[in-house]
mmCIF file of C-alpha atoms in Angstrom:
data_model
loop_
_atom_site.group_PDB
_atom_site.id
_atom_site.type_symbol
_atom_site.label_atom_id
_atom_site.label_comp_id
_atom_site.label_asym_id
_atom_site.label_seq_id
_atom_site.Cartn_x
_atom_site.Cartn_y
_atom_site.Cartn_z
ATOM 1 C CA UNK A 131 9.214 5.205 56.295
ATOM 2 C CA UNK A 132 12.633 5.813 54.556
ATOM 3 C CA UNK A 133 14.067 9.390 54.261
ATOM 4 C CA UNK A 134 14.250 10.341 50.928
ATOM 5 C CA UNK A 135 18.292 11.060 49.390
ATOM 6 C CA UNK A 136 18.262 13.644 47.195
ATOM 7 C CA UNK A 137 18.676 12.682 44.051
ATOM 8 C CA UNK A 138 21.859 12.601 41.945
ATOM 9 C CA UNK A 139 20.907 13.251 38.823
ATOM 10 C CA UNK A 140 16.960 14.395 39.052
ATOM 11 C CA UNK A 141 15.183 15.529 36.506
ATOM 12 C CA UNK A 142 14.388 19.123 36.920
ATOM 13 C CA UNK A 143 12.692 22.191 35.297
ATOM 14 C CA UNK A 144 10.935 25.670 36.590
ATOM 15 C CA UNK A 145 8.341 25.131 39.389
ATOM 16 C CA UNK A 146 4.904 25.403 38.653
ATOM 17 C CA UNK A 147 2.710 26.532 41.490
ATOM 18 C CA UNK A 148 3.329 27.490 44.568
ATOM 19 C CA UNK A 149 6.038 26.082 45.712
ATOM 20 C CA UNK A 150 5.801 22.743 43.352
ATOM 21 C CA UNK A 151 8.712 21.149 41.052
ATOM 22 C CA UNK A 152 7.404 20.085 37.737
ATOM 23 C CA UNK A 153 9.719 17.292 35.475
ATOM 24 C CA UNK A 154 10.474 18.417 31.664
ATOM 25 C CA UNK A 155 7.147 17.797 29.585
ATOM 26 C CA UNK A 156 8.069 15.547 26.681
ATOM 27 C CA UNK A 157 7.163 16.914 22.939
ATOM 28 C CA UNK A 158 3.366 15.871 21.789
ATOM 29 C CA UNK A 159 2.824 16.189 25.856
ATOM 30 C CA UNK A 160 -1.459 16.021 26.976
ATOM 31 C CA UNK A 161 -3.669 16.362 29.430
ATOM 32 C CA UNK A 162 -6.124 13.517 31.296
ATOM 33 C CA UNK A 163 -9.471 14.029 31.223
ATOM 34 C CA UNK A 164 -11.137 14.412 34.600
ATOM 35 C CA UNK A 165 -11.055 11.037 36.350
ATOM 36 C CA UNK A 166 -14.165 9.014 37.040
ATOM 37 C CA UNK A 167 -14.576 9.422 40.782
ATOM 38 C CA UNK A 168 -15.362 5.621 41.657
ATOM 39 C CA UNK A 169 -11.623 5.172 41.437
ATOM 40 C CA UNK A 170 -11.925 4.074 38.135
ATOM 41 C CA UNK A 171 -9.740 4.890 34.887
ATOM 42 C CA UNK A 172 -10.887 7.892 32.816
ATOM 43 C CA UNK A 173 -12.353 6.693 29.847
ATOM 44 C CA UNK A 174 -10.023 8.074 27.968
ATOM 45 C CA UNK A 175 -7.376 6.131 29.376
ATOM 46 C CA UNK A 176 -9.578 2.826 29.410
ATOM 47 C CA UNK A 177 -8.822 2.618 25.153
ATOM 48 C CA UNK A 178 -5.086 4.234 25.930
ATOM 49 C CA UNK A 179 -2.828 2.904 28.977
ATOM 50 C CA UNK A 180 -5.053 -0.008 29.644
ATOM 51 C CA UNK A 181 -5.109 -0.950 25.841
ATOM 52 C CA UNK A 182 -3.205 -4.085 25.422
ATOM 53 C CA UNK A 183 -2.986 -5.001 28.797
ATOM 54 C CA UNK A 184 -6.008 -7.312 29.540
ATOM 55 C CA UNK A 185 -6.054 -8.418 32.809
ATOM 56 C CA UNK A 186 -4.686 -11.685 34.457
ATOM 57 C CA UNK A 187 -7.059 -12.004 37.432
ATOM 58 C CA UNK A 188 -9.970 -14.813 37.476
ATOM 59 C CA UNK A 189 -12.147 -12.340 38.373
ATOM 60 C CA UNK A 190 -13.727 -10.557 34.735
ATOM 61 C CA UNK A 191 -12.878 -7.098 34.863
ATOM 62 C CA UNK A 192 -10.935 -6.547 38.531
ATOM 63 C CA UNK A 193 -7.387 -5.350 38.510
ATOM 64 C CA UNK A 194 -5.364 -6.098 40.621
ATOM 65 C CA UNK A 195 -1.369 -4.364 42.384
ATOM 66 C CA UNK A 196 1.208 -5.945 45.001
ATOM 67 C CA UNK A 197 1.797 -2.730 46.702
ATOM 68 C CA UNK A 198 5.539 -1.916 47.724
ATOM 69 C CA UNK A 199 5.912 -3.274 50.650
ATOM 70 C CA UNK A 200 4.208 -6.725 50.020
ATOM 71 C CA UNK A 201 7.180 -8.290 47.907
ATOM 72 C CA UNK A 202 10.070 -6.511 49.318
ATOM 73 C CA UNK A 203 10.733 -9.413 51.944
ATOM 74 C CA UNK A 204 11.990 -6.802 54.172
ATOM 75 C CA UNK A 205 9.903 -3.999 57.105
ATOM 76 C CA UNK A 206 8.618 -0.786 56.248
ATOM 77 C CA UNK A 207 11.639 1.483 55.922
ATOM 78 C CA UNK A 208 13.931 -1.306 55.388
ATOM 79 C CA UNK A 209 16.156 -1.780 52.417
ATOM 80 C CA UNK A 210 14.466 -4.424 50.497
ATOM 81 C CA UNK A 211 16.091 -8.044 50.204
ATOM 82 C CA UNK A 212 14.045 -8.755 46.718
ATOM 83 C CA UNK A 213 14.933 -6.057 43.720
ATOM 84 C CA UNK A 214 12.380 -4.222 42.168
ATOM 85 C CA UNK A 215 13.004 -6.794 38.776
ATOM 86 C CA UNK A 216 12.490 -9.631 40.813
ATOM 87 C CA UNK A 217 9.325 -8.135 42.577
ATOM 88 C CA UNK A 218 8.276 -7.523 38.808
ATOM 89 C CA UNK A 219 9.084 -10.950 37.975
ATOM 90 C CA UNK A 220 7.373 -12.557 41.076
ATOM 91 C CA UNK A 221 4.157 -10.615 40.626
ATOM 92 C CA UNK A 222 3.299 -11.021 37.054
ATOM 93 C CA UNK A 223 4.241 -14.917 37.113
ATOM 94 C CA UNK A 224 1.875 -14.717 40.180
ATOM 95 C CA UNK A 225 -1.061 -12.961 37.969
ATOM 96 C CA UNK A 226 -1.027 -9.385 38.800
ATOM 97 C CA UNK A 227 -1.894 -6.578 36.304
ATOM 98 C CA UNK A 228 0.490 -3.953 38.452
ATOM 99 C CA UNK A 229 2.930 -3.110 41.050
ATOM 100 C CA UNK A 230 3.856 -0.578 43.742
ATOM 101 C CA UNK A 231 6.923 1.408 44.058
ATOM 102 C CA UNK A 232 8.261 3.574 46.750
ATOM 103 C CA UNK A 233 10.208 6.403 45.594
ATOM 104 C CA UNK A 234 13.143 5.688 47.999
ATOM 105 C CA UNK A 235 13.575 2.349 46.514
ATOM 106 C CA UNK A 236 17.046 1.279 45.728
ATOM 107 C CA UNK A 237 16.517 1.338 41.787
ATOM 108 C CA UNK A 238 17.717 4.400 42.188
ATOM 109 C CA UNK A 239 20.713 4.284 43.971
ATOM 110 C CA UNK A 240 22.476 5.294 40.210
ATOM 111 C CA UNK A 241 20.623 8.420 39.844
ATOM 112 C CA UNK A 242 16.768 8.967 39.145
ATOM 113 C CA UNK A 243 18.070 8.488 34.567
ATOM 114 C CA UNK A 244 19.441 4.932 35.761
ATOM 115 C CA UNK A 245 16.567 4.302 37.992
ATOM 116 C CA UNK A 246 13.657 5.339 35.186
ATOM 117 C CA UNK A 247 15.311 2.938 32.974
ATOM 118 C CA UNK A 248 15.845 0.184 35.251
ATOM 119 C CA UNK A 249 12.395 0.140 36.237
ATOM 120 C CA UNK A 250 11.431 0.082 32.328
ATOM 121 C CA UNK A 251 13.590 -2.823 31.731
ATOM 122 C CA UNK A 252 11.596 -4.812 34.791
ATOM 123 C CA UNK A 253 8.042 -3.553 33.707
ATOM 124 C CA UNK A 254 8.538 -4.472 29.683
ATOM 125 C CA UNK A 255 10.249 -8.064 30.688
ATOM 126 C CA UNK A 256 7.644 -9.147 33.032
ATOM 127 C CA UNK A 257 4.536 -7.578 31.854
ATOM 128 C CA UNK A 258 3.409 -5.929 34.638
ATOM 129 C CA UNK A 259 2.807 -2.321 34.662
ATOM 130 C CA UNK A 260 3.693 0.292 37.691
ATOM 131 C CA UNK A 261 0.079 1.139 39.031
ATOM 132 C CA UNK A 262 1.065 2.637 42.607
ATOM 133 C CA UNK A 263 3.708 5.102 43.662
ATOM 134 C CA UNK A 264 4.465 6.652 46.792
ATOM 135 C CA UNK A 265 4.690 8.198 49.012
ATOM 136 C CA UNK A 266 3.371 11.739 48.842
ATOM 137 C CA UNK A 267 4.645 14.053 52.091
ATOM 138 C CA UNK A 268 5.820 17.581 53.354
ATOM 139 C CA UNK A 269 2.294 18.722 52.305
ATOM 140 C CA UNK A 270 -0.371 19.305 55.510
ATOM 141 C CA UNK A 271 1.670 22.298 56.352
ATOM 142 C CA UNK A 272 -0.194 23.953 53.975
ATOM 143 C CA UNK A 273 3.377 24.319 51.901
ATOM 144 C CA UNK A 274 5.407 22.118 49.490
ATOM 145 C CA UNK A 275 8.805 23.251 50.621
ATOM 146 C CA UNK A 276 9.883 20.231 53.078
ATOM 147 C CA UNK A 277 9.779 17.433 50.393
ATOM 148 C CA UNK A 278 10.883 18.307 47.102
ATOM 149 C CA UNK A 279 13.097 15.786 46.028
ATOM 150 C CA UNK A 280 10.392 13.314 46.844
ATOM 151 C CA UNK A 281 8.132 15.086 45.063
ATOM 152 C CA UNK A 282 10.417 15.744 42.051
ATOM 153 C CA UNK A 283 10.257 12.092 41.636
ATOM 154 C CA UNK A 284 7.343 10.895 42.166
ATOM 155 C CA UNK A 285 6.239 13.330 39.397
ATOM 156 C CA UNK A 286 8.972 12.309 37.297
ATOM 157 C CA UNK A 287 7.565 8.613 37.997
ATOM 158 C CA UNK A 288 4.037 9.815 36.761
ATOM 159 C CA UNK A 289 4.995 11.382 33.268
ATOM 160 C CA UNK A 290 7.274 7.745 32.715
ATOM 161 C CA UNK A 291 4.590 5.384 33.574
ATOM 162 C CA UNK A 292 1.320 7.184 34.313
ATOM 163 C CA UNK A 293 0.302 5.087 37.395
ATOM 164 C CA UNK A 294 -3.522 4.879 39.010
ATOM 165 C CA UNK A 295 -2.823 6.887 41.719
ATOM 166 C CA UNK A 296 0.607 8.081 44.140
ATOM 167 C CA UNK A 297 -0.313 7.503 48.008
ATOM 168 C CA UNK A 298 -0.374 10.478 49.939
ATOM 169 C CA UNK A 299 -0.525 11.273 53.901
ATOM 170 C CA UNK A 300 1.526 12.329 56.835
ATOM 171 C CA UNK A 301 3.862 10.722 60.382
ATOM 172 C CA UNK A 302 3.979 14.044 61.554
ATOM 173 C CA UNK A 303 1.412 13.796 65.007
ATOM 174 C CA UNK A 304 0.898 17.513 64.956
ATOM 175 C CA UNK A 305 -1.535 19.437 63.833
ATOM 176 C CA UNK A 306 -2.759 19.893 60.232
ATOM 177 C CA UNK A 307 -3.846 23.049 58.509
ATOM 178 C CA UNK A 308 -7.088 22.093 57.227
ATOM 179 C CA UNK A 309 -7.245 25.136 54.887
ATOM 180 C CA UNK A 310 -3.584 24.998 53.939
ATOM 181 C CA UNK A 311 -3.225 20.888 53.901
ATOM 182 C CA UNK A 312 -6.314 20.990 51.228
ATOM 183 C CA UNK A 313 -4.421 24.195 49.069
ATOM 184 C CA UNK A 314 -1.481 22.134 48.860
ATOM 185 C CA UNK A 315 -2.884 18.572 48.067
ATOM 186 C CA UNK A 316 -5.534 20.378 45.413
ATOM 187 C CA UNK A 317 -1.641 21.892 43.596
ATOM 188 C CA UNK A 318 -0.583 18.181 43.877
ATOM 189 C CA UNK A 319 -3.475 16.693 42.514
ATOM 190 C CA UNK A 320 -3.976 18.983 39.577
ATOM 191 C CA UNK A 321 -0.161 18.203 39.054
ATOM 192 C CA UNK A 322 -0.334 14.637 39.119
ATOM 193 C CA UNK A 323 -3.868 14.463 37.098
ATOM 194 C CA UNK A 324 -1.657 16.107 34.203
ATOM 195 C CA UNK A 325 -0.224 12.212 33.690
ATOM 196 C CA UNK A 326 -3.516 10.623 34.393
ATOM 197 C CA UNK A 327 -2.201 9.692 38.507
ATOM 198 C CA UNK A 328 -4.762 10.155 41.552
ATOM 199 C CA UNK A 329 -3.917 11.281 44.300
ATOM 200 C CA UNK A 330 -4.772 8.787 47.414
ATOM 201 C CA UNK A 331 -4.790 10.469 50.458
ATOM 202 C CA UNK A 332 -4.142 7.950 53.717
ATOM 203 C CA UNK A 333 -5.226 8.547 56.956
ATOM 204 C CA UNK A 334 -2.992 7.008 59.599
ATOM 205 C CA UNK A 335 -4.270 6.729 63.257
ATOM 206 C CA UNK A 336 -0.435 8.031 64.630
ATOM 207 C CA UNK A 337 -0.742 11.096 62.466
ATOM 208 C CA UNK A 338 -2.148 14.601 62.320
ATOM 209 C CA UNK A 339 -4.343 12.658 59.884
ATOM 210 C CA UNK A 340 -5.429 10.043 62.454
ATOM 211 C CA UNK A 341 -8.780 11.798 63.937
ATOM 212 C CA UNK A 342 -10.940 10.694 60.370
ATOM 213 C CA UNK A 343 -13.349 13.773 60.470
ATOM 214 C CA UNK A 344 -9.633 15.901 59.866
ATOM 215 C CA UNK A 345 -9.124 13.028 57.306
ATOM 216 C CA UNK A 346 -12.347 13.736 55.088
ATOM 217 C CA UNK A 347 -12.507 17.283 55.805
ATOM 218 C CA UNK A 348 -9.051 17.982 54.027
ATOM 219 C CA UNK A 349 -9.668 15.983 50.933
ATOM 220 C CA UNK A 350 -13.423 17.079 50.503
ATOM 221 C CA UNK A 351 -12.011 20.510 50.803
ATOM 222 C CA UNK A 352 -9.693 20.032 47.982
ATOM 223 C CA UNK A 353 -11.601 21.186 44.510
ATOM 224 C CA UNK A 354 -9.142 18.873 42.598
ATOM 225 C CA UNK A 355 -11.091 16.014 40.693
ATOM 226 C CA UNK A 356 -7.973 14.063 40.980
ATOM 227 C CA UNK A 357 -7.857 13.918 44.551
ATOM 228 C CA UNK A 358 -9.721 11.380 47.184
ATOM 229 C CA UNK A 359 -9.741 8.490 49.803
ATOM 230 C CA UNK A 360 -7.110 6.087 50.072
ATOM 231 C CA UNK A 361 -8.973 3.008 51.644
ATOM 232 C CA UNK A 362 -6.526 1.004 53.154
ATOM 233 C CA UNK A 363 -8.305 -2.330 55.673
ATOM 234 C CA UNK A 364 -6.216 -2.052 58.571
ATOM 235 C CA UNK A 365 -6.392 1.945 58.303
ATOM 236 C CA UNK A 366 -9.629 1.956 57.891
ATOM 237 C CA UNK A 367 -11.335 -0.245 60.511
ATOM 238 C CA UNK A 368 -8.878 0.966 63.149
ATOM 239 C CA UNK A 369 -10.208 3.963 62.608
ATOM 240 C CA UNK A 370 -13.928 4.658 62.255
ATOM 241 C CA UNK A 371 -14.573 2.298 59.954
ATOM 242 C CA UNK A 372 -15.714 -0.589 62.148
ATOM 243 C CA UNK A 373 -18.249 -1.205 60.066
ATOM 244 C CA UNK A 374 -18.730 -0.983 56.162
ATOM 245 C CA UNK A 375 -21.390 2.038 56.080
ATOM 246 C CA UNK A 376 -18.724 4.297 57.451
ATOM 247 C CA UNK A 377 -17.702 4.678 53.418
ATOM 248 C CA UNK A 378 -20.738 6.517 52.910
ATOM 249 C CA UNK A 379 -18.837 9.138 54.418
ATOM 250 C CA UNK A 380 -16.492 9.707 51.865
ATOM 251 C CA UNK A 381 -18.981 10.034 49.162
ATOM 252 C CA UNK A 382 -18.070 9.889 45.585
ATOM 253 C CA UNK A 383 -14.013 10.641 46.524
ATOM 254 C CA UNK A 384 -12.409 7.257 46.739
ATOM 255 C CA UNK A 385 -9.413 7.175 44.812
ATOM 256 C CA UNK A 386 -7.934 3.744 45.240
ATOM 257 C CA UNK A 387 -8.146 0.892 48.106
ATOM 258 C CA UNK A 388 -5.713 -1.649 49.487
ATOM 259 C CA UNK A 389 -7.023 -4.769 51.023
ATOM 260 C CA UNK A 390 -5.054 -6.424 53.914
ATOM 261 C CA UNK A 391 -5.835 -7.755 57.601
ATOM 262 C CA UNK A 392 -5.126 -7.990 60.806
ATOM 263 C CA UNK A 393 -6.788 -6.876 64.006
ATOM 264 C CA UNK A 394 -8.016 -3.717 65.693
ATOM 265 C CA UNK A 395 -5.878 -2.441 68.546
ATOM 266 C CA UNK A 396 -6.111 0.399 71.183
ATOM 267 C CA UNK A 397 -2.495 1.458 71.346
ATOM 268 C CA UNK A 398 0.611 1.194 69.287
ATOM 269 C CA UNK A 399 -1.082 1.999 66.196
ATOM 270 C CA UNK A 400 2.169 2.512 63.940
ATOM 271 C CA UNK A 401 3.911 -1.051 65.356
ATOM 272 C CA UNK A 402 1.024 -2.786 64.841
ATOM 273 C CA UNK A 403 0.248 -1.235 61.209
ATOM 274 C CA UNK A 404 3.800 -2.039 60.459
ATOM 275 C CA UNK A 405 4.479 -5.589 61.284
ATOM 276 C CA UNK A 406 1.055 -7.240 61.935
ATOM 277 C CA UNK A 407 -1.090 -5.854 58.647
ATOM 278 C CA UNK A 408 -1.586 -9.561 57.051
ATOM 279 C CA UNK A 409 -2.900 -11.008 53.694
ATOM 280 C CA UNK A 410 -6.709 -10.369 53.004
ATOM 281 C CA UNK A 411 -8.529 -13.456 55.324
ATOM 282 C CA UNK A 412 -5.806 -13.849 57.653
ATOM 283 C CA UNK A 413 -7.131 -11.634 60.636
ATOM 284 C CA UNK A 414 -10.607 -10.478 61.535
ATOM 285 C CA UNK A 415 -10.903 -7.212 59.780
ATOM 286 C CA UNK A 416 -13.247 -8.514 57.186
ATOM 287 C CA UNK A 417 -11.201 -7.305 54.057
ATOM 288 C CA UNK A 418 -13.806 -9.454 52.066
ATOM 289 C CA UNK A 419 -16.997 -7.492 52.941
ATOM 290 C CA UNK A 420 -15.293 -4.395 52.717
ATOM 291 C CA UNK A 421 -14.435 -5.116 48.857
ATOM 292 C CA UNK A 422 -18.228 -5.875 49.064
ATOM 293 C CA UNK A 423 -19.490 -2.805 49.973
ATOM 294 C CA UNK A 424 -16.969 -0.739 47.647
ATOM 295 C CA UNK A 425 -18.786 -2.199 45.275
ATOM 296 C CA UNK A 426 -21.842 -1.766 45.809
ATOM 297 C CA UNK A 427 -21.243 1.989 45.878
ATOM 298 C CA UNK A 428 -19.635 2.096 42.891
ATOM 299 C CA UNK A 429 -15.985 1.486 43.344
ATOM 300 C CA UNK A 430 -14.809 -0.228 40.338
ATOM 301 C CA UNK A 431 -10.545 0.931 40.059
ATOM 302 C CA UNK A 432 -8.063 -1.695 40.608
ATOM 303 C CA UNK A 433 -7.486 -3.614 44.327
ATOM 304 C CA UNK A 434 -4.051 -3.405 45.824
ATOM 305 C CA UNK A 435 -2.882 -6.062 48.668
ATOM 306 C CA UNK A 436 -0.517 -4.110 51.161
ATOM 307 C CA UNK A 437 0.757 -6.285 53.774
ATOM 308 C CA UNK A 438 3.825 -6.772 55.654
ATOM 309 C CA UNK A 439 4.576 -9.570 58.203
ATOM 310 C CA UNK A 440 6.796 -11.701 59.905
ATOM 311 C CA UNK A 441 6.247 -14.290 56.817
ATOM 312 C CA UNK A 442 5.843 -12.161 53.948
ATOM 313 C CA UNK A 443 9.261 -10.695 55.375
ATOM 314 C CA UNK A 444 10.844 -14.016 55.285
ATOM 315 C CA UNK A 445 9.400 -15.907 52.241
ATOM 316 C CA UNK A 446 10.905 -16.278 48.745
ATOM 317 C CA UNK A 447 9.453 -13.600 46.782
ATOM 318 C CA UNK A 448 7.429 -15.901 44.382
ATOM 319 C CA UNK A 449 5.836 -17.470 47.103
ATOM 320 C CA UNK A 450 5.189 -13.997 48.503
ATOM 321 C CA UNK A 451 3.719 -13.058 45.252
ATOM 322 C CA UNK A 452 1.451 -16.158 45.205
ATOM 323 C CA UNK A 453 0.165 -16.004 48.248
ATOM 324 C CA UNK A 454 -0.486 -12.613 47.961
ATOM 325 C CA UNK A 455 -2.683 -12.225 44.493
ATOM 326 C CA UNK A 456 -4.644 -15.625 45.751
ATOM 327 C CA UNK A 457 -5.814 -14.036 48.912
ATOM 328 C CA UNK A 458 -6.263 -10.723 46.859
ATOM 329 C CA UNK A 459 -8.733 -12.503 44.434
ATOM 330 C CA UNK A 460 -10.755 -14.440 47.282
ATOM 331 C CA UNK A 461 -11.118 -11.273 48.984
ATOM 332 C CA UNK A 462 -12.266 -9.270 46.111
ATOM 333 C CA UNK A 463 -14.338 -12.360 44.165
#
């Protein structure tokens, strides 16, 4: 995980909440409606953001995101070797609808004004649209004062480009205040469901987060609509997830999924997570009948493919890209 620089030039206005920076509102500025909570679009949104943007996968209906990490040819927390235009470029030849963005990304190394339009100039020239941000942290405290820069940007991010959700969760291994963590990610939700953005809450088996009954009981604590499950394959099976009827857990409250694959360990969960989470069907963790079983409960939002490996690390970033949507689409088909 990169440490986020404050920004040089970010774009700022009066907090409101407790605690929470808000980005200037643009004239003619609206609210979502509430979302639909099978991770779907609001229907509102299906005839505006989505309008004009049919989808590219073989699959009727299914969109589909190359998370962050996927294309950056480069570790978590490392300084990508492909650009965010190229990743652009490499993912809609490839056939995805989306991408992922962290907000520590070097696009804005200028200044967050520099970075907005960069990332403007990449999205209208390839076609692809920003559908993931992250990542959302400083929050299971039960406060929003250790993060605000972050946070200042990944909102700023949301009013720009009004993305399907912003990834949420914690490295801290301490404790979490249950009460406090669900205050704070309710203000964030109700904040980012002002630009039509979930809020995906991941559960990570280093973290305070890592035990999943503290995982569910913080988001189905929090009353905001916006907020809900991130389901991410490696995440999820190494936890208590082994097998698919675990989801039936989480009710009506997931918010977005990424499919990947790998293996279940006992030890060395963040290692692991980090340099062994491979492309849906290359590991045993059954991304494929996962995507089966979202479905059947309802799930029908887009599928992101987050992996990062010793290849994906090392291949050219359209070959990355290729691989990447053609193992998203057999997983999900």
């Amino acid at each position: 995980m990169q440490v986020m620089p404050e920004p040089k030039d970010v774009i700022r206005s009066p907090d409101q909440g407790v605690g929470l920076p808000g980005p200037i509102r643009s004239a003619g500025h609206r609210r979502w409606p509430a979302p639909d909570r099978r991770g779907g679009w609001p229907d509102e949104a299906r005839g505006g953001r989505m309008a004009g943007n049919s989808s590219t996968s073989p699959i009727d209906g299914v969109e589909t995101i190359a998370s962050h990490v996927t294309l950056t040819g480069a570790g978590f927390g490392h300084r990508p070797r492909h650009d965010f235009a190229a990743r652009c470029a490499a993912a809609g030849a490839a056939g995805f609808d989306g991408v992922g963005l962290h907000a520590a990304d070097p696009v804005f190394d200028d200044g967050d004004a520099e970075g907005l339009r960069r990332i403007r100039q990449a999205l209208d020239t390839s076609g692809v649209r920003l559908m993931e941000i992250e990542f959302l942290i400083g929050w299971t405290g039960g406060t929003l004062e250790a993060d605000h820069a972050s946070i200042r940007r990944l909102l700023a991010l949301a009013e720009a480009f009004s993305p399907h959700h912003v990834t949420a969760g914690t490295l801290d291994p301490g404790p979490v205040d249950i009460e406090g963590a669900s205050r704070s990610l309710s203000e964030l939700g109700f904040r980012f469901g002002e630009f039509g953005t979930r809020v995906a809450v991941e559960g990570f088996a280093w973290s305070g987060l890592g035990d999943p009954r503290r995982w569910r009981e913080v988001v189905h604590r929090c009353p905001s609509p916006w907020v809900g499950f991130m389901i991410d394959t490696w995440h999820f099976r190494n936890g208590d997830g082994a097998e698919d009827g675990a989801l039936d857990l989480l009710a009506d409250r997931i918010a977005a999924v990424q499919l990947n694959d790998g293996r279940v360990v006992a030890s060395d969960h963040m290692r692991h997570a980090r340099e062994e989470r491979h492309l849906p069907g290359e590991g045993v963790l059954r991304p494929r009948s996962l995507a089966h079983a979202l479905r059947e409960r309802g799930y029908d939002g887009p599928w992101a493919v987050e992996s990062c490996d010793a290849w994906l690390q090392n291949a050219p970033v359209e070959e990355a890209a290729s691989a990447a949507f053609d193992a998203l689409t057999a997983a999900v088909g």
